[in-house]
Amino acid sequence: MIRPVDVLLEFLQAEHARGVTHVHLDEGARLGLRGLLNRVKTGKAPPPVTELEQTTELVLETVPAPAVLTIEGSTRSEQLASLRRQAETWHPAKALGTLRETMVFATGNPEARILLVGEAPGYQEEREGEPFVGPAGQKLNDILKAMGIDRAEVYISNIVKFRPATPRQTTNNRKPSPEEMAACLPFVRAEIDIVKPACVIALGGTAAEGLLGLAGTVTAMRGAWHDLDGTPVRVTYHPSYLLQSGDANNVKRQVWEDMLAVMEKLALPISARQRGFFLPKA
Ligand code: URA
């Protein structure tokens, strides 16, 4: 006989396998689980099957329908459009209550060889409905230009699709929390599956943490290729860090070395002049 608890376990394992780390439990579900846990802790004999079934049925009934992303359409553009529609009302993100209303989806070329991932939209991005259009976005455009790449050629995304909210928010932005990233992670994972880029660039430590589950400093994460289910990922400093560091040449050079590694990976032409960008003057 298949017990409700087995169905619950199977559902949770499937969610975990696709990268979901949190499920919402309301008070009824929590009570049901607590009851089961107490029985284990107190060593009381397991309840008769009928009673166990009643308890676990309570859990199953009160866990909301799982939020599952479905990818519709046959072309990459259609598939990305289907993701965009689902992002608008994505329950796991909305249920947190810590993100703003406006959804800012990714932008760019569905056939891109390079897919860039930031953390979350900020003030300017929310106003314009496009990622990386504020000062950090201008810096990103400059980096791409130095690589000989037009912004329209690449795909630009964020882990979190809504601007993180703060009390009495005006133009100030904050980094997304691990919960906010976990709630939106299925989107960027699906975008990578659809676009199939030759490589991903994670912009900053927060994006790297959300995407790769890494902890630590960008300094420790950069300088090597990481693997995301077969897609190579390069971590570099966030463009806003370049702005904060006053465009210091040593930071510029480190970002540039990461971009040279990407260009090499993609067998893009690199001139002698490009190789020497931001090197200290001899
Ligand atoms: N910073 C990000 O990480 N993403 C944006 O879209 C803008 C700024």
Coordinates of C-alpha atoms in Angstrom, one line a residue, residues 2-261:
I2 CA 1.4 3.4 -0.9
R3 CA 1.2 5.6 2.3
P4 CA 0.7 9.3 2.0
V5 CA 4.0 9.9 3.7
D6 CA 5.7 8.0 0.8
V7 CA 4.1 10.3 -1.7
L8 CA 5.2 13.3 0.4
L9 CA 8.8 12.0 0.5
E10 CA 8.8 11.4 -3.3
F11 CA 7.6 14.9 -3.9
L12 CA 10.2 16.4 -1.6
Q13 CA 13.0 14.4 -3.2
A14 CA 11.9 15.4 -6.7
E15 CA 11.8 19.1 -5.6
H16 CA 15.3 18.7 -4.1
A17 CA 16.6 17.1 -7.3
R18 CA 15.5 20.1 -9.3
G19 CA 17.3 22.5 -6.9
V20 CA 14.4 23.6 -4.7
T21 CA 15.7 24.0 -1.1
H22 CA 12.5 25.3 0.6
V23 CA 8.9 24.4 0.6
H24 CA 6.2 26.5 2.3
L25 CA 4.4 24.8 5.3
D26 CA 1.4 26.5 6.8
E27 CA 0.5 26.1 10.5
G28 CA -1.6 22.9 9.9
A29 CA 1.3 21.3 8.1
R30 CA 3.7 22.2 10.8
L31 CA 1.4 20.8 13.5
G32 CA 1.1 17.5 11.6
L33 CA 4.9 17.2 11.1
R34 CA 5.5 18.2 14.8
G35 CA 3.2 15.4 15.9
L36 CA 5.2 12.9 13.9
L37 CA 8.5 14.2 15.2
N38 CA 7.3 14.0 18.8
R39 CA 6.4 10.4 18.4
V40 CA 9.9 9.7 17.1
K41 CA 11.5 11.7 20.0
T42 CA 9.4 10.2 22.8
G43 CA 9.9 6.7 21.4
K44 CA 6.2 6.0 21.5
A45 CA 5.2 3.1 19.4
P46 CA 4.3 4.1 15.9
P47 CA 0.6 4.8 15.6
P48 CA -1.6 2.3 13.9
V49 CA -1.5 2.8 10.1
T50 CA -5.0 4.3 10.1
E51 CA -3.9 7.0 12.6
L52 CA -0.6 7.7 10.8
E53 CA -2.5 8.0 7.6
Q54 CA -4.8 10.6 9.1
T55 CA -1.9 12.6 10.3
T56 CA 0.1 12.5 7.1
E57 CA -3.0 13.2 5.1
L58 CA -3.2 16.4 7.1
V59 CA 0.3 17.2 6.0
L60 CA -0.3 16.5 2.4
E61 CA -3.6 18.4 2.3
T62 CA -2.0 21.5 3.8
V63 CA 1.2 21.6 1.7
P64 CA 0.2 24.0 -1.2
A65 CA 0.3 22.7 -4.7
P66 CA 4.0 22.5 -5.7
A67 CA 5.3 25.4 -7.8
V68 CA 6.5 23.7 -10.9
L69 CA 8.0 25.5 -13.9
T70 CA 6.7 24.3 -17.2
I71 CA 8.6 25.1 -20.4
E72 CA 6.2 25.6 -23.3
G73 CA 6.9 26.3 -26.9
S74 CA 9.3 24.9 -29.5
T75 CA 11.7 27.8 -30.2
R76 CA 14.0 29.2 -27.6
S77 CA 12.2 32.5 -27.7
E78 CA 8.9 30.9 -27.1
Q79 CA 10.3 28.9 -24.2
L80 CA 11.8 32.0 -22.6
A81 CA 8.5 33.8 -23.1
S82 CA 6.7 31.0 -21.2
L83 CA 9.2 31.4 -18.3
R84 CA 8.6 35.1 -18.3
R85 CA 4.8 34.6 -18.0
Q86 CA 5.3 32.3 -15.0
A87 CA 7.8 34.6 -13.3
E88 CA 5.1 37.3 -13.1
T89 CA 3.1 35.3 -10.5
W90 CA 5.8 32.9 -9.2
H91 CA 4.3 31.9 -5.8
P92 CA 7.6 30.9 -4.0
A93 CA 8.9 34.5 -4.6
K94 CA 5.6 36.2 -3.9
A95 CA 5.0 34.2 -0.7
L96 CA 8.2 35.5 0.9
G97 CA 6.7 39.0 1.1
T98 CA 10.2 40.6 0.9
L99 CA 10.4 41.3 -2.8
R100 CA 8.7 44.2 -4.7
E101 CA 5.9 43.7 -7.1
T102 CA 7.4 44.4 -10.5
M103 CA 9.0 41.5 -12.2
V104 CA 12.2 42.2 -14.2
F105 CA 13.0 39.3 -16.5
A106 CA 16.2 38.6 -18.4
T107 CA 17.0 40.2 -21.7
G108 CA 19.2 39.4 -24.7
N109 CA 19.9 36.8 -27.4
P110 CA 18.2 33.4 -26.9
E111 CA 21.1 31.9 -29.0
A112 CA 23.8 33.7 -26.9
R113 CA 27.1 31.9 -26.3
I114 CA 27.7 34.0 -23.2
L115 CA 25.0 34.2 -20.4
L116 CA 25.7 36.7 -17.6
V117 CA 24.1 36.4 -14.3
G118 CA 23.7 39.2 -11.7
E119 CA 22.0 39.2 -8.4
A120 CA 18.7 41.1 -8.6
P121 CA 17.3 44.2 -10.3
G122 CA 17.8 47.6 -8.6
Y123 CA 16.0 50.9 -8.8
Q124 CA 16.8 51.7 -12.4
E125 CA 16.2 48.1 -13.6
E126 CA 12.8 48.1 -12.0
R127 CA 11.9 51.4 -13.6
E128 CA 13.0 50.3 -17.1
G129 CA 12.0 46.6 -16.7
E130 CA 15.4 45.4 -17.9
P131 CA 18.4 44.0 -16.0
F132 CA 21.7 46.0 -15.8
V133 CA 20.5 49.3 -17.2
G134 CA 21.7 51.5 -14.3
P135 CA 25.3 52.5 -13.6
A136 CA 26.4 48.8 -13.1
G137 CA 24.8 48.1 -16.5
Q138 CA 26.8 50.9 -18.2
K139 CA 30.0 49.4 -16.7
L140 CA 28.9 46.0 -18.0
N141 CA 28.4 47.4 -21.5
D142 CA 31.9 48.9 -21.3
I143 CA 33.3 45.5 -20.4
L144 CA 31.5 43.8 -23.3
K145 CA 32.6 46.5 -25.7
A146 CA 36.3 46.0 -24.7
M147 CA 35.7 42.3 -25.5
G148 CA 34.4 43.3 -29.0
I149 CA 30.9 42.1 -28.1
D150 CA 27.7 44.0 -28.4
R151 CA 25.2 43.8 -25.5
A152 CA 22.5 42.5 -27.9
E153 CA 24.7 39.4 -28.6
V154 CA 24.7 38.1 -25.0
Y155 CA 21.9 37.0 -22.6
I156 CA 21.7 39.0 -19.4
S157 CA 19.9 37.6 -16.4
N158 CA 19.6 37.9 -12.6
I159 CA 19.1 35.2 -10.0
V160 CA 16.2 37.1 -8.4
K161 CA 13.6 38.5 -10.8
F162 CA 12.2 41.2 -8.4
R163 CA 13.9 44.1 -6.7
P164 CA 14.5 43.2 -3.0
A165 CA 12.4 45.5 -0.8
T166 CA 13.6 47.6 2.1
P167 CA 11.6 49.8 4.6
R168 CA 10.7 53.3 3.2
Q169 CA 12.6 52.4 0.0
T170 CA 13.4 55.1 -2.5
T171 CA 16.4 54.6 -4.8
N172 CA 18.3 52.3 -2.4
N173 CA 18.9 48.7 -3.2
R174 CA 19.9 45.7 -1.2
K175 CA 21.4 42.3 -2.0
P176 CA 18.9 39.4 -2.3
S177 CA 18.8 37.0 0.7
P178 CA 19.5 33.2 0.3
E179 CA 15.8 32.6 0.6
E180 CA 15.0 35.1 -2.2
M181 CA 17.6 33.5 -4.4
A182 CA 16.4 29.9 -3.7
A183 CA 12.8 31.0 -4.6
C184 CA 13.8 32.3 -8.0
L185 CA 16.7 29.9 -8.8
P186 CA 14.6 27.6 -11.0
F187 CA 14.2 30.5 -13.5
V188 CA 17.9 31.1 -14.1
R189 CA 18.5 27.3 -14.2
A190 CA 15.8 27.0 -16.8
E191 CA 17.2 29.9 -18.8
I192 CA 20.6 28.2 -18.9
D193 CA 18.9 25.0 -20.1
I194 CA 17.1 26.8 -22.9
V195 CA 19.8 29.1 -24.1
K196 CA 22.6 26.5 -23.7
P197 CA 25.4 29.1 -23.6
A198 CA 29.0 28.0 -24.1
C199 CA 29.7 29.7 -20.8
V200 CA 28.1 31.6 -17.9
I201 CA 29.6 34.6 -16.2
A202 CA 28.6 35.0 -12.6
L203 CA 28.8 38.7 -11.7
G204 CA 29.8 39.0 -8.0
G205 CA 29.8 36.7 -5.0
T206 CA 26.1 36.8 -4.4
A207 CA 25.3 35.5 -7.9
A208 CA 28.0 32.9 -7.5
E209 CA 26.6 31.8 -4.1
G210 CA 23.1 31.6 -5.6
L211 CA 24.1 29.8 -8.7
L212 CA 26.9 27.5 -7.6
G213 CA 26.2 27.3 -3.9
L214 CA 29.7 28.7 -3.3
A215 CA 30.6 30.6 -0.1
G216 CA 33.5 32.9 0.4
T217 CA 35.1 35.8 -1.5
V218 CA 35.1 36.5 -5.2
T219 CA 38.9 36.6 -4.9
A220 CA 38.8 32.9 -3.9
M221 CA 36.2 31.9 -6.5
R222 CA 37.7 33.7 -9.6
G223 CA 40.6 32.5 -11.6
A224 CA 39.2 29.0 -12.3
W225 CA 36.3 27.4 -14.2
H226 CA 33.4 26.1 -12.2
D227 CA 30.9 23.5 -13.5
L228 CA 27.1 23.9 -13.4
D229 CA 25.7 20.6 -14.8
G230 CA 28.1 20.7 -17.7
T231 CA 28.1 24.4 -18.3
P232 CA 31.4 26.2 -17.5
V233 CA 31.0 29.1 -15.2
R234 CA 33.5 31.9 -14.6
V235 CA 33.1 34.1 -11.5
T236 CA 34.2 37.7 -11.6
Y237 CA 33.7 40.9 -9.6
H238 CA 30.3 42.6 -9.9
P239 CA 30.5 45.7 -12.1
S240 CA 29.3 47.8 -9.2
Y241 CA 32.5 46.7 -7.3
L242 CA 34.5 48.3 -10.2
L243 CA 32.5 51.5 -9.6
Q244 CA 33.1 51.4 -5.9
S245 CA 36.8 50.8 -6.3
G246 CA 37.0 54.0 -8.3
D247 CA 37.9 51.9 -11.4
A248 CA 41.2 51.0 -9.7
N249 CA 43.5 49.5 -12.4
N250 CA 44.2 46.3 -10.4
V251 CA 40.5 45.5 -10.1
K252 CA 39.9 46.3 -13.7
R253 CA 42.8 44.0 -14.7
Q254 CA 41.4 41.2 -12.6
V255 CA 38.0 41.5 -14.2
W256 CA 39.7 41.8 -17.6
E257 CA 41.7 38.6 -17.0
D258 CA 38.4 36.8 -16.2
M259 CA 37.1 38.1 -19.5
L260 CA 40.2 37.0 -21.4
A261 CA 39.6 33.5 -20.0

